mmCIF file of C-alpha atoms in Angstrom:
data_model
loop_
_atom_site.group_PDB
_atom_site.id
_atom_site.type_symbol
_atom_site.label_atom_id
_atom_site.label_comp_id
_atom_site.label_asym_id
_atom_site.label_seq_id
_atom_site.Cartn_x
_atom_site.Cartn_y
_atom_site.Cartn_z
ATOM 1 C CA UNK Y 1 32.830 11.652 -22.678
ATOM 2 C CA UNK Y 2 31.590 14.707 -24.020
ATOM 3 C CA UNK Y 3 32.910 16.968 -20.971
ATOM 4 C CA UNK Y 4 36.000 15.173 -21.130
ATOM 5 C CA UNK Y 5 36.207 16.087 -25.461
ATOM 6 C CA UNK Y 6 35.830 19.588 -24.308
ATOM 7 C CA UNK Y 7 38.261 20.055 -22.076
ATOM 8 C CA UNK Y 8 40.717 18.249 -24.609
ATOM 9 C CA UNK Y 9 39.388 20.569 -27.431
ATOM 10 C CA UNK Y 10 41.131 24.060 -25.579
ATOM 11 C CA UNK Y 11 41.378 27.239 -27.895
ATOM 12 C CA UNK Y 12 39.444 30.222 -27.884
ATOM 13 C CA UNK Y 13 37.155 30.703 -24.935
ATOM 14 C CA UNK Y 14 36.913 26.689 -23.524
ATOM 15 C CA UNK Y 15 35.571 27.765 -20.022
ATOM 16 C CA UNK Y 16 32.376 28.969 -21.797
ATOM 17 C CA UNK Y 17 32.111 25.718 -24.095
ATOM 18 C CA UNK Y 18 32.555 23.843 -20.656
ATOM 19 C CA UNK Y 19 29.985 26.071 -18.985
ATOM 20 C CA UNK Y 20 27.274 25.945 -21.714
ATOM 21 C CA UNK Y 21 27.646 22.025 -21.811
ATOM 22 C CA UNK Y 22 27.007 22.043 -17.607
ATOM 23 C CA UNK Y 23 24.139 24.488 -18.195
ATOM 24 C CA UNK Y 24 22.482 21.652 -20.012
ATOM 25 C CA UNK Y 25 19.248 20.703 -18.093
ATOM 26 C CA UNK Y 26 19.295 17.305 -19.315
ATOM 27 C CA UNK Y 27 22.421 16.560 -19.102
ATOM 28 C CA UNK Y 28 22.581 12.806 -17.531
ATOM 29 C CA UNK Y 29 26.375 11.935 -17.448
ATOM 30 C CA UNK Y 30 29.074 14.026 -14.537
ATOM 31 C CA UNK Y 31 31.380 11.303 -14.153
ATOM 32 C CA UNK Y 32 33.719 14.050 -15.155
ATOM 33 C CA UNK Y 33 32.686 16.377 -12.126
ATOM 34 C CA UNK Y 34 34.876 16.029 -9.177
ATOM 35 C CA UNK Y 35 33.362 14.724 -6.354
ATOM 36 C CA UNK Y 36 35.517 15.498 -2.849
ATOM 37 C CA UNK Y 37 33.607 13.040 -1.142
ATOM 38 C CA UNK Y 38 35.466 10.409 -3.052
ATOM 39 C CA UNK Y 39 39.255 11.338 -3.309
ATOM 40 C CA UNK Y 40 41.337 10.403 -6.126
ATOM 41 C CA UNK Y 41 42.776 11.551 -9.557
ATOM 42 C CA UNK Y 42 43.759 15.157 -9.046
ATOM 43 C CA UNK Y 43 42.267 15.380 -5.931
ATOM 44 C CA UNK Y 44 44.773 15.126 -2.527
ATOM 45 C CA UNK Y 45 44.735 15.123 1.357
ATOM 46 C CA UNK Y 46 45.525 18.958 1.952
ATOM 47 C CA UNK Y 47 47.192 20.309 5.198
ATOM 48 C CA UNK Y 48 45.196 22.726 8.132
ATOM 49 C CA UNK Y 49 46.830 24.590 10.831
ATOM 50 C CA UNK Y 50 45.486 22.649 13.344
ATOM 51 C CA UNK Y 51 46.771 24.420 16.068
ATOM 52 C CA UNK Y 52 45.725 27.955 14.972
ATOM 53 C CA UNK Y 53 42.103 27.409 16.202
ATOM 54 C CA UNK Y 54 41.061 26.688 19.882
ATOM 55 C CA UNK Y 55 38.375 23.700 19.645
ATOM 56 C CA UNK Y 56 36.761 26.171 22.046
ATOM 57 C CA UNK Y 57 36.719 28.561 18.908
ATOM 58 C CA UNK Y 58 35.568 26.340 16.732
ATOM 59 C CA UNK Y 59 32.630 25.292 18.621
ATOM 60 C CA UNK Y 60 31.547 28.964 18.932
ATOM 61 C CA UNK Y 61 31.456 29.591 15.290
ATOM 62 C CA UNK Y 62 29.473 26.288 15.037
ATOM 63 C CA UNK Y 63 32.255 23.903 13.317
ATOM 64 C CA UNK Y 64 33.924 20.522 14.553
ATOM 65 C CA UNK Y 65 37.480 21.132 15.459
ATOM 66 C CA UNK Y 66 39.907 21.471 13.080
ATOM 67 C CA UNK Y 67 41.749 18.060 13.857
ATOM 68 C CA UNK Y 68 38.312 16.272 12.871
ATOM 69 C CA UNK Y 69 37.543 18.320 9.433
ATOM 70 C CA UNK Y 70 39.043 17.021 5.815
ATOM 71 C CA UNK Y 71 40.940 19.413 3.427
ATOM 72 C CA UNK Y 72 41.448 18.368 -0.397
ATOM 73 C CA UNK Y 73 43.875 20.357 -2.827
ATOM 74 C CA UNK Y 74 43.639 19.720 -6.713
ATOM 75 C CA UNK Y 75 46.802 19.234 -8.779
ATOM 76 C CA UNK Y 76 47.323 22.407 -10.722
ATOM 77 C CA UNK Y 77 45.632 24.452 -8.080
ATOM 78 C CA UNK Y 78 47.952 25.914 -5.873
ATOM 79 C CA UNK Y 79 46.322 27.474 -2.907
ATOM 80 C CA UNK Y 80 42.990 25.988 -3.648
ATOM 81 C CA UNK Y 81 41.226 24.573 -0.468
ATOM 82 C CA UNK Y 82 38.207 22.439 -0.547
ATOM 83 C CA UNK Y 83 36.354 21.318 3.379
ATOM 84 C CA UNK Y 84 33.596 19.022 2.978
ATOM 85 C CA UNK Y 85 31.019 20.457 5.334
ATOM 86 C CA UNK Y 86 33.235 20.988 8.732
ATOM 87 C CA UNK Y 87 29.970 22.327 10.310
ATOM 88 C CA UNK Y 88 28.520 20.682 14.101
ATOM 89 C CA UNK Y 89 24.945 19.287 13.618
ATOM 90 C CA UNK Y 90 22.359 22.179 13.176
ATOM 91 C CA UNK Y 91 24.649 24.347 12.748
ATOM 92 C CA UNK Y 92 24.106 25.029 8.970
ATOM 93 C CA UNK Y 93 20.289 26.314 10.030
ATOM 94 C CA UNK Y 94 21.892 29.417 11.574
ATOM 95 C CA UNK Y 95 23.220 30.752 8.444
ATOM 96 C CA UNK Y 96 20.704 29.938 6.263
ATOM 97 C CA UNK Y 97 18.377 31.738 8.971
ATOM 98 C CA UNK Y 98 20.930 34.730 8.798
ATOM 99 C CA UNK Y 99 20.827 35.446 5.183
ATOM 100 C CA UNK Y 100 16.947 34.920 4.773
ATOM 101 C CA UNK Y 101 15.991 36.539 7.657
ATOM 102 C CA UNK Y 102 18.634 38.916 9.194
ATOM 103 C CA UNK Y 103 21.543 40.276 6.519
ATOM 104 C CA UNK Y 104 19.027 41.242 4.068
ATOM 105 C CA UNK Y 105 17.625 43.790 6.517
ATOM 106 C CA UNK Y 106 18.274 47.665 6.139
ATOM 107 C CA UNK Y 107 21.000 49.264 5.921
ATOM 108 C CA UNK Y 108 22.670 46.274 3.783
ATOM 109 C CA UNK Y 109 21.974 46.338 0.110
ATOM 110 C CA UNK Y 110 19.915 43.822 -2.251
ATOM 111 C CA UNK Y 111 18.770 43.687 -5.788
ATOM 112 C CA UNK Y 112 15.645 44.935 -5.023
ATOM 113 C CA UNK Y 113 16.902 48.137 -3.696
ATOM 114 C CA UNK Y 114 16.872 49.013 -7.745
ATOM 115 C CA UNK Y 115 13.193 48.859 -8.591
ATOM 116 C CA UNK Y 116 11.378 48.887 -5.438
ATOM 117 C CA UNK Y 117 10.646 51.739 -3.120
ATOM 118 C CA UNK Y 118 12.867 51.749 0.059
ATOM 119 C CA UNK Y 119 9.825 51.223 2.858
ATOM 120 C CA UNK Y 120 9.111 48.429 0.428
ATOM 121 C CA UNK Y 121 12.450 46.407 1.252
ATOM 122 C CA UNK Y 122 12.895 46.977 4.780
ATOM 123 C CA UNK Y 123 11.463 43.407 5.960
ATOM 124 C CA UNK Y 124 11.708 40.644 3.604
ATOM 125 C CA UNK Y 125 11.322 37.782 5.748
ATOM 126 C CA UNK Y 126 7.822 39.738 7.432
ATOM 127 C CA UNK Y 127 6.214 40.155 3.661
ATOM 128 C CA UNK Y 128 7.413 36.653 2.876
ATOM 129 C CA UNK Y 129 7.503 33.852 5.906
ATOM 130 C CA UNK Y 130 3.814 33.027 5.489
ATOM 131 C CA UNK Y 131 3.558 32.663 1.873
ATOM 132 C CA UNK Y 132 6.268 30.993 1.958
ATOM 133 C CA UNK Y 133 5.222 28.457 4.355
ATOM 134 C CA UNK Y 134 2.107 28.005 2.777
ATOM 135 C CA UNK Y 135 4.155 27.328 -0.644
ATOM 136 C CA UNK Y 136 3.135 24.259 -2.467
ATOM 137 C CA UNK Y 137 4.689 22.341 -5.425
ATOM 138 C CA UNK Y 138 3.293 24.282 -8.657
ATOM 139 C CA UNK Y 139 5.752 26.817 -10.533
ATOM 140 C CA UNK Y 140 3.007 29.489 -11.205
ATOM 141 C CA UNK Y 141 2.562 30.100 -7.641
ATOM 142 C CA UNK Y 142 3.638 33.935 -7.568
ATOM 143 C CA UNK Y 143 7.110 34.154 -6.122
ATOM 144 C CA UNK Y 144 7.794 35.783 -2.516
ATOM 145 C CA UNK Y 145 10.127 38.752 -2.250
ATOM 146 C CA UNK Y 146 12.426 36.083 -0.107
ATOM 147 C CA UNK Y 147 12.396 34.667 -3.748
ATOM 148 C CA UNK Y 148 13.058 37.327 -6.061
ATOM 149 C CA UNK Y 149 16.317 37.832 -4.024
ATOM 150 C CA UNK Y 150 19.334 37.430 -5.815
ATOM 151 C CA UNK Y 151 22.050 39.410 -4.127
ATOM 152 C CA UNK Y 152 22.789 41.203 -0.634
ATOM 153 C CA UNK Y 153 25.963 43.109 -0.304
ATOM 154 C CA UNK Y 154 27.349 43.404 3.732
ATOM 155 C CA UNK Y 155 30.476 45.574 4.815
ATOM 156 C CA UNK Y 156 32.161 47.447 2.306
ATOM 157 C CA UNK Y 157 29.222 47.053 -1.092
ATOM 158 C CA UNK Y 158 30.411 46.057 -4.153
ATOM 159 C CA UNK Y 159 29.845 48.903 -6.997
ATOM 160 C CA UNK Y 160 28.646 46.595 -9.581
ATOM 161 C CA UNK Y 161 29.370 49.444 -12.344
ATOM 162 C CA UNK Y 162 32.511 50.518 -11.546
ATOM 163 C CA UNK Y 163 33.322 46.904 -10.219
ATOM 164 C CA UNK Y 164 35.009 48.966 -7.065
ATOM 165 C CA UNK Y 165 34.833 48.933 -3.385
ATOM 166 C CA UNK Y 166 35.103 52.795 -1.560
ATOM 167 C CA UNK Y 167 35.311 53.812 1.728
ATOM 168 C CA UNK Y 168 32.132 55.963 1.601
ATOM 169 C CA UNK Y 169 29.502 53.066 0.803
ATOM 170 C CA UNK Y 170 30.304 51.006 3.764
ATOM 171 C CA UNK Y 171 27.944 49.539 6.460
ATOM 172 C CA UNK Y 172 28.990 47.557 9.713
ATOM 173 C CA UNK Y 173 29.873 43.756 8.714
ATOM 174 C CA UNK Y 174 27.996 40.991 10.832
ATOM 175 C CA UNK Y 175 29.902 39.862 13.674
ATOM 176 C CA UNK Y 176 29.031 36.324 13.211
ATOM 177 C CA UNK Y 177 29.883 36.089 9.780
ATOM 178 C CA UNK Y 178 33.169 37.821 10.854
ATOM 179 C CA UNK Y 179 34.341 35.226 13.751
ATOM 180 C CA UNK Y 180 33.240 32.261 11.378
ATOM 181 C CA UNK Y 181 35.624 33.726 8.784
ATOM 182 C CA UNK Y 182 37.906 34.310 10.452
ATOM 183 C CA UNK Y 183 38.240 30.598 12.023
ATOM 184 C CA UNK Y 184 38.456 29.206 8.996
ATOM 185 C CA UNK Y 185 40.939 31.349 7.190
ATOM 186 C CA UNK Y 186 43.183 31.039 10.460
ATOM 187 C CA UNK Y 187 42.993 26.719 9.806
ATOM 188 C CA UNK Y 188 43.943 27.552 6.103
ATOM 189 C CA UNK Y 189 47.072 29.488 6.811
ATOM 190 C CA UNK Y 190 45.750 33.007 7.311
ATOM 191 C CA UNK Y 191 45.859 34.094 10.778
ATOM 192 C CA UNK Y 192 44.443 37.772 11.114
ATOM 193 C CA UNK Y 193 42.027 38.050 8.013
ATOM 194 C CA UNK Y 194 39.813 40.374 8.388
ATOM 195 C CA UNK Y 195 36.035 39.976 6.953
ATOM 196 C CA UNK Y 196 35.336 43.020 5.441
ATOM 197 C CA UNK Y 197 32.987 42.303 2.710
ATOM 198 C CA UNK Y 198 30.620 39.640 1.610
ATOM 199 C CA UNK Y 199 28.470 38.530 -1.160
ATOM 200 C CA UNK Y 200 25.594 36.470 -0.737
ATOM 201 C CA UNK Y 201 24.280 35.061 -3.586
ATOM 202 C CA UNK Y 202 20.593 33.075 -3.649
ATOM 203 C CA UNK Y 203 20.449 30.383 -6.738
ATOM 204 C CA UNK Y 204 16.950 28.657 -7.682
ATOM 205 C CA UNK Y 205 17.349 25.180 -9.834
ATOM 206 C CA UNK Y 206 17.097 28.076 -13.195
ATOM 207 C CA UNK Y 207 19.904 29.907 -11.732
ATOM 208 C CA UNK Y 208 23.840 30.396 -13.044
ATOM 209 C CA UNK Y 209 26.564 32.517 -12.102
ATOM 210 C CA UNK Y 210 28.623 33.888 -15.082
ATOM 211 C CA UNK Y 211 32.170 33.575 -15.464
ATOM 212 C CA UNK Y 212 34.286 35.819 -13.635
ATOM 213 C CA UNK Y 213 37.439 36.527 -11.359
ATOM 214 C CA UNK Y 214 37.029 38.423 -8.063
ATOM 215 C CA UNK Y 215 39.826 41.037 -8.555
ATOM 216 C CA UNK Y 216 38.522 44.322 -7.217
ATOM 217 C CA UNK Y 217 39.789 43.647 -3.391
ATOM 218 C CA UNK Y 218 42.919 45.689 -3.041
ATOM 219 C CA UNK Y 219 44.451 43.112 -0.833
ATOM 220 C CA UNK Y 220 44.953 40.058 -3.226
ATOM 221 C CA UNK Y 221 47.380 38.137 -0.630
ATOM 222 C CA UNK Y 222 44.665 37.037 1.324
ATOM 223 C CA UNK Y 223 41.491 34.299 0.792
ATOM 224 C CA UNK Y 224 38.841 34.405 -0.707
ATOM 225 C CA UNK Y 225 36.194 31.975 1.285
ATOM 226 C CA UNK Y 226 33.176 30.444 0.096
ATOM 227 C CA UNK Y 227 29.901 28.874 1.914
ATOM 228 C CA UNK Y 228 27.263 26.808 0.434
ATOM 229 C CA UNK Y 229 24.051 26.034 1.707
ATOM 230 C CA UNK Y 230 21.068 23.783 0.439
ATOM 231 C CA UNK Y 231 20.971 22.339 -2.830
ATOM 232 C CA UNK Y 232 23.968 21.537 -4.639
ATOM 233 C CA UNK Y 233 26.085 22.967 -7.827
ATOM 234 C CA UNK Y 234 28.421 22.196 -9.831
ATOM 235 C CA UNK Y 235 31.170 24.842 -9.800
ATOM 236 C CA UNK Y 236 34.133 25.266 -12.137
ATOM 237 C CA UNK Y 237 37.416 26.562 -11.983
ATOM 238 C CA UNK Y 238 39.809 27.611 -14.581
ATOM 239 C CA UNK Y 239 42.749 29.229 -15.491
ATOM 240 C CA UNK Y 240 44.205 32.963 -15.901
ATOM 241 C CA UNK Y 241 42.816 32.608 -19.192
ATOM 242 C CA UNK Y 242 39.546 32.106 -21.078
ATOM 243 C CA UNK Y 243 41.083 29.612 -22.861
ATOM 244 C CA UNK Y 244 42.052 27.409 -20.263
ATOM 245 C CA UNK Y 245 39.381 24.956 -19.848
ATOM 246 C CA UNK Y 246 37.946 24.805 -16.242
ATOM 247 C CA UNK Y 247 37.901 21.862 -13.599
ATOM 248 C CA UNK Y 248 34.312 20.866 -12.615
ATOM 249 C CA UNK Y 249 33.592 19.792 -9.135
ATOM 250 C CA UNK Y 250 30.283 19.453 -6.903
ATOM 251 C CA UNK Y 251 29.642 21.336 -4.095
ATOM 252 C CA UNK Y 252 26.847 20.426 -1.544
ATOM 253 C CA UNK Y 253 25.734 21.426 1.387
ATOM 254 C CA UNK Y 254 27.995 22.755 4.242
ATOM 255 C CA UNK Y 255 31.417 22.703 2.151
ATOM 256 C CA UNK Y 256 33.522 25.487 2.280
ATOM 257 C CA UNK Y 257 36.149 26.616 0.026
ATOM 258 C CA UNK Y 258 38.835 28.916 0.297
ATOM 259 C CA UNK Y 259 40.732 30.065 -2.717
ATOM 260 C CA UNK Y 260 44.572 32.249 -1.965
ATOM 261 C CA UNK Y 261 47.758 32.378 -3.486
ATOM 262 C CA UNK Y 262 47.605 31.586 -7.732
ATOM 263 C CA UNK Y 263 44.001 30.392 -6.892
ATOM 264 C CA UNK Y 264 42.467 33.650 -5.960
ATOM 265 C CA UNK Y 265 42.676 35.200 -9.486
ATOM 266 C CA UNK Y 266 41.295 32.371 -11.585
ATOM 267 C CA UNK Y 267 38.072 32.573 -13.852
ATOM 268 C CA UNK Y 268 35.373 30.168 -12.029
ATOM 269 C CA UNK Y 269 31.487 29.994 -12.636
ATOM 270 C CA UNK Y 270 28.425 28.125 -11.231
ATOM 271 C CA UNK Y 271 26.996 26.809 -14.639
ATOM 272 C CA UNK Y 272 24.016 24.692 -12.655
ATOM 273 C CA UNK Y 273 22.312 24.237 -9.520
ATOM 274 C CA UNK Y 274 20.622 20.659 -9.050
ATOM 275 C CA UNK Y 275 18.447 18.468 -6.500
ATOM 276 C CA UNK Y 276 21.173 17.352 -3.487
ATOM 277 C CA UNK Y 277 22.269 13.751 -4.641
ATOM 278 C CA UNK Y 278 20.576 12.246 -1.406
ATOM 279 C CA UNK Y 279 17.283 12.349 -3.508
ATOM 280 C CA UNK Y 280 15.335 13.995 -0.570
ATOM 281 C CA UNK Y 281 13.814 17.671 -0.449
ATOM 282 C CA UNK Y 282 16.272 18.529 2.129
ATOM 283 C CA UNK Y 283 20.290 17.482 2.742
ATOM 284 C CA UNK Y 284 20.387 15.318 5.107
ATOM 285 C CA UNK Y 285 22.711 17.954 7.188
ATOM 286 C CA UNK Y 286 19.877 20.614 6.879
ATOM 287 C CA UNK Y 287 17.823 17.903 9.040
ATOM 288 C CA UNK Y 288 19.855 17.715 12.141
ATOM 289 C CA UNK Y 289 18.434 19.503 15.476
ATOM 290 C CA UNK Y 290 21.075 21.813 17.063
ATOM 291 C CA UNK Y 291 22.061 21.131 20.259
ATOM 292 C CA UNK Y 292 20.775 22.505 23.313
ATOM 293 C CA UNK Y 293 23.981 23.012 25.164
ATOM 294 C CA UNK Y 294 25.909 25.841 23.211
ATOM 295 C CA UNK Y 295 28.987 27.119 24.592
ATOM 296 C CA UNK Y 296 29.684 29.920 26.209
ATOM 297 C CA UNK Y 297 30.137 33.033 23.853
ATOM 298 C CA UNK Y 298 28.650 31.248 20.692
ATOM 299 C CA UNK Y 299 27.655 33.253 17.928
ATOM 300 C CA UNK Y 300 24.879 30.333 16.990
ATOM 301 C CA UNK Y 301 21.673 31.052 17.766
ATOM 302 C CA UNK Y 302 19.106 28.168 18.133
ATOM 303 C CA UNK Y 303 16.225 29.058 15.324
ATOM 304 C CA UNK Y 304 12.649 28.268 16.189
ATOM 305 C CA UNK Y 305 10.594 26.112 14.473
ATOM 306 C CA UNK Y 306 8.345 28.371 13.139
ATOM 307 C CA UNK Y 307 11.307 30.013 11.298
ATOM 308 C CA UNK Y 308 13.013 26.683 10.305
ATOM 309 C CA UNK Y 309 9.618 25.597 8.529
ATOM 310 C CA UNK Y 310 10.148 29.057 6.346
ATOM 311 C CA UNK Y 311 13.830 28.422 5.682
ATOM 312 C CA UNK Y 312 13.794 24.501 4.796
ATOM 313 C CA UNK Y 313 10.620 25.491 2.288
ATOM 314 C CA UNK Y 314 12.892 27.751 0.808
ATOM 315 C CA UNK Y 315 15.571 25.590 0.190
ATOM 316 C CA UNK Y 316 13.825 22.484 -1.513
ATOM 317 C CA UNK Y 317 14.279 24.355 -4.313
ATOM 318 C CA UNK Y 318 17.553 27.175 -3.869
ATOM 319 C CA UNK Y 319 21.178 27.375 -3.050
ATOM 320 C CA UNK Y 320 22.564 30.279 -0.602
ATOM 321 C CA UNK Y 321 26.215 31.132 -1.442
ATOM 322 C CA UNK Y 322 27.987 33.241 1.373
ATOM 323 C CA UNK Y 323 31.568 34.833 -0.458
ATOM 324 C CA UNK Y 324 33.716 36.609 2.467
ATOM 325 C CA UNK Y 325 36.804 38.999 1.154
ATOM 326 C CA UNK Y 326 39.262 40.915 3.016
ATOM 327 C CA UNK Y 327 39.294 43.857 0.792
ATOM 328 C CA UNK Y 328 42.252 46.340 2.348
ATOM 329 C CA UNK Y 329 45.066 44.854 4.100
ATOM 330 C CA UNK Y 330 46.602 46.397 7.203
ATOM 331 C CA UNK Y 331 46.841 50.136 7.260
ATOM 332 C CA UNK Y 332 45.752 50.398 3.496
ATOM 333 C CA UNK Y 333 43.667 52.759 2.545
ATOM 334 C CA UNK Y 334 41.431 53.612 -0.568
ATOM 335 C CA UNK Y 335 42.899 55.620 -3.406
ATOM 336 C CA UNK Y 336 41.196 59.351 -3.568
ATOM 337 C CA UNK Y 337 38.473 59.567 -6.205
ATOM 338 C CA UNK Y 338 37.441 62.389 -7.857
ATOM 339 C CA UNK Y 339 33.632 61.483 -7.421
ATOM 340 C CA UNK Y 340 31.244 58.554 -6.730
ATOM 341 C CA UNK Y 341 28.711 57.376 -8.754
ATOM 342 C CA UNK Y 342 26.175 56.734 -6.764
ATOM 343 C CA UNK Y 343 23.255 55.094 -9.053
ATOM 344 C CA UNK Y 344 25.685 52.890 -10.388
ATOM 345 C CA UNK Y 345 26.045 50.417 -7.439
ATOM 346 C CA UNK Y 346 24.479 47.501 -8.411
ATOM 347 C CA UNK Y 347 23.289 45.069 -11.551
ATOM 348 C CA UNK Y 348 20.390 44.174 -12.859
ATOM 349 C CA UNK Y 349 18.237 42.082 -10.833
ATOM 350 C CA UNK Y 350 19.146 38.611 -12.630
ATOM 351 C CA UNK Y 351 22.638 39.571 -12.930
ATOM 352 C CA UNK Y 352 24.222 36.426 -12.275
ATOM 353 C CA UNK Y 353 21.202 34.255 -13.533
ATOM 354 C CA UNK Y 354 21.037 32.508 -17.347
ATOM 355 C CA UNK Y 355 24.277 32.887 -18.655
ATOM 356 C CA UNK Y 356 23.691 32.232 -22.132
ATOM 357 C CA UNK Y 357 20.029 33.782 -22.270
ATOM 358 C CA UNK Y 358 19.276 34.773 -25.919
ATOM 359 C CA UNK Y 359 16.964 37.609 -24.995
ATOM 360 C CA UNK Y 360 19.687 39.223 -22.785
ATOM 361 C CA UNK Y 361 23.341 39.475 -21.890
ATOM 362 C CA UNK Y 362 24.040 39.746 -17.712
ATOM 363 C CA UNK Y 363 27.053 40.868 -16.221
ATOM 364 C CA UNK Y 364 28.953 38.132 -13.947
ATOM 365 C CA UNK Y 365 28.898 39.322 -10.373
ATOM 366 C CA UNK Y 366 31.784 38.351 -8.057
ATOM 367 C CA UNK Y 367 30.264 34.842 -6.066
#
């Protein structure tokens, strides 16, 4: 009831009243939260392009085909996509291997590229995997370097100062990441979308992400697509405006969204990241062994159980968000600048953490 009075109540700056009320760590009542898992209300049956992705192409990228996956729209939210985890069994521990163990590695960038010697960052996972397997239960257990992660930039990196993209800080995009993306923008509509830079974004239960709109791509015709791993959030998405009060809806494990058209230039936020509703340390996806028979030209890669044991430890407690742009479209290029500013390439280390923290103020970052 006291969501729903909020959203009522409009006027200056609503999204933030929304998001401060979500932020709430005791906050007991989400009937108000959309939940995609049970349609209804504004939620609808949304249309794929079935026949845009071979189920031979799907399997390779790890994903049922597209004739078996869901799509929901929300009234008011034109171009707004939301897939309820469209992912084959085990396929989710591929990703979550990728950006713990392999995208954070040299030469992409991560927050602690800002305050930590270079030789320093080169191998996360090495300096981590044991302590974190070892990890118990007790929140004064000094946190892993795998922990302190907040950010890693891949393909064309994100100037966090100048909130620009530029030719000259670019680095080769993962090839995985690129065929998955592109398979599921093709079943949305967008045939030819080219993954050209991503955000990954690591959330622990304390964690937020401020409110924002991605707007620094150059190409704004084409989708923005989101992955979510682990624990669950609650995400919400507004309007062109402050002022327009924001739709809140879970996301869990495995689902995807894909925002284009009106949708790709609306404020949105991750106010609060919470226990999966299945009650267990894991989602029950994250449990499922991946099959032995791959096909031919997959770009999953079975993870061994020494590594699993590191990621699922991880996650009983964090969120990975994957964000994948297309930042130029055909044949553009980037305007000439005068100079680069080279030190001014990232945030702070918390950037997108506590939103309303009295001791500080953080810039949103682009999720």
């Amino acid at each position: 009831m006291a969501a729903a009075a909020l959203t009522r109540e409009g006027g200056e700056d609503a999204f933030r009243r929304l998001f401060r009320f979500y932020r709430q760590r005791d906050i007991s009542d989400l009937r108000g939260v959309v939940d995609f898992s049970v349609p209804g209300g504004q939620v609808f049956r949304s249309q794929l392009n079935i026949s845009s992705v071979s189920d031979q192409d799907a399997y390779r990228a790890g994903l049922q085909p597209v004739s078996q996956w869901k799509a929901y729209g929300l009234n008011g939210y034109p171009g707004f996509i939301f897939i309820p985890n469209p992912f084959l069994p085990g396929c989710q521990r591929h990703w979550v291997k990728q950006c713990l163990k392999l995208y954070p590695q040299k030469p992409n960038v991560c927050n602690l590229d800002l305050h930590m010697a270079p030789e320093k960052t080169i191998d996360l996972w090495g300096q981590s995997k044991e302590q974190l397997r070892r990890k118990g239960s007790s929140k004064w257990e000094p946190r892993s370097l795998l922990e302190k992660l907040r950010w890693v930039t891949l393909g064309y990196h994100y100037n966090w100062d100048t909130k620009k993209y530029s030719a000259n800080h670019h680095t080769p995009f993962p090839s995985d990441l690129a065929f998955l993306s592109e398979q599921v923008a093709a079943a949305c509509g967008f045939r030819g979308f080219q993954a050209q830079a991503g955000i990954l974004n690591y959330y622990h239960f304390d964690s937020s992400l401020g409110i924002h709109v991605d707007e620094s791509e150059l190409d704004h015709s084409r989708p923005l697509l989101s992955f979510s791993f682990g624990q669950s959030s609650i995400f919400l998405l507004g309007g062109l405006k402050r002022e327009e009060a924001p739709t809140a809806m879970f996301m869990h494990s495995g689902d995807i969204m894909v925002m284009s058209g009106f949708s790709r230039l609306l404020y949105h936020a991750v106010p609060r990241v919470f226990p999966n509703p299945e009650g267990t340390a894991l989602p029950s996806c994250l449990e499922q062994a991946l099959s032995s028979d791959l096909p031919v030209g997959s770009v999953i890669e079975h993870s061994s159980d020494e590594d699993w044991q590191v990621c699922g430890k991880y996650l009983q407690s964090s969120r990975i968000n994957m964000t994948i742009r297309q930042v130029l479209a055909e044949g553009q290029k980037f305007p000439e600048e005068s100079g680069t500013n080279r030190k001014g390439q990232a945030p702070s280390e918390d950037s997108h953490h506590q939103e309303d923290s009295r001791s500080k103020r953080h810039k949103p970052n682009p999720d």
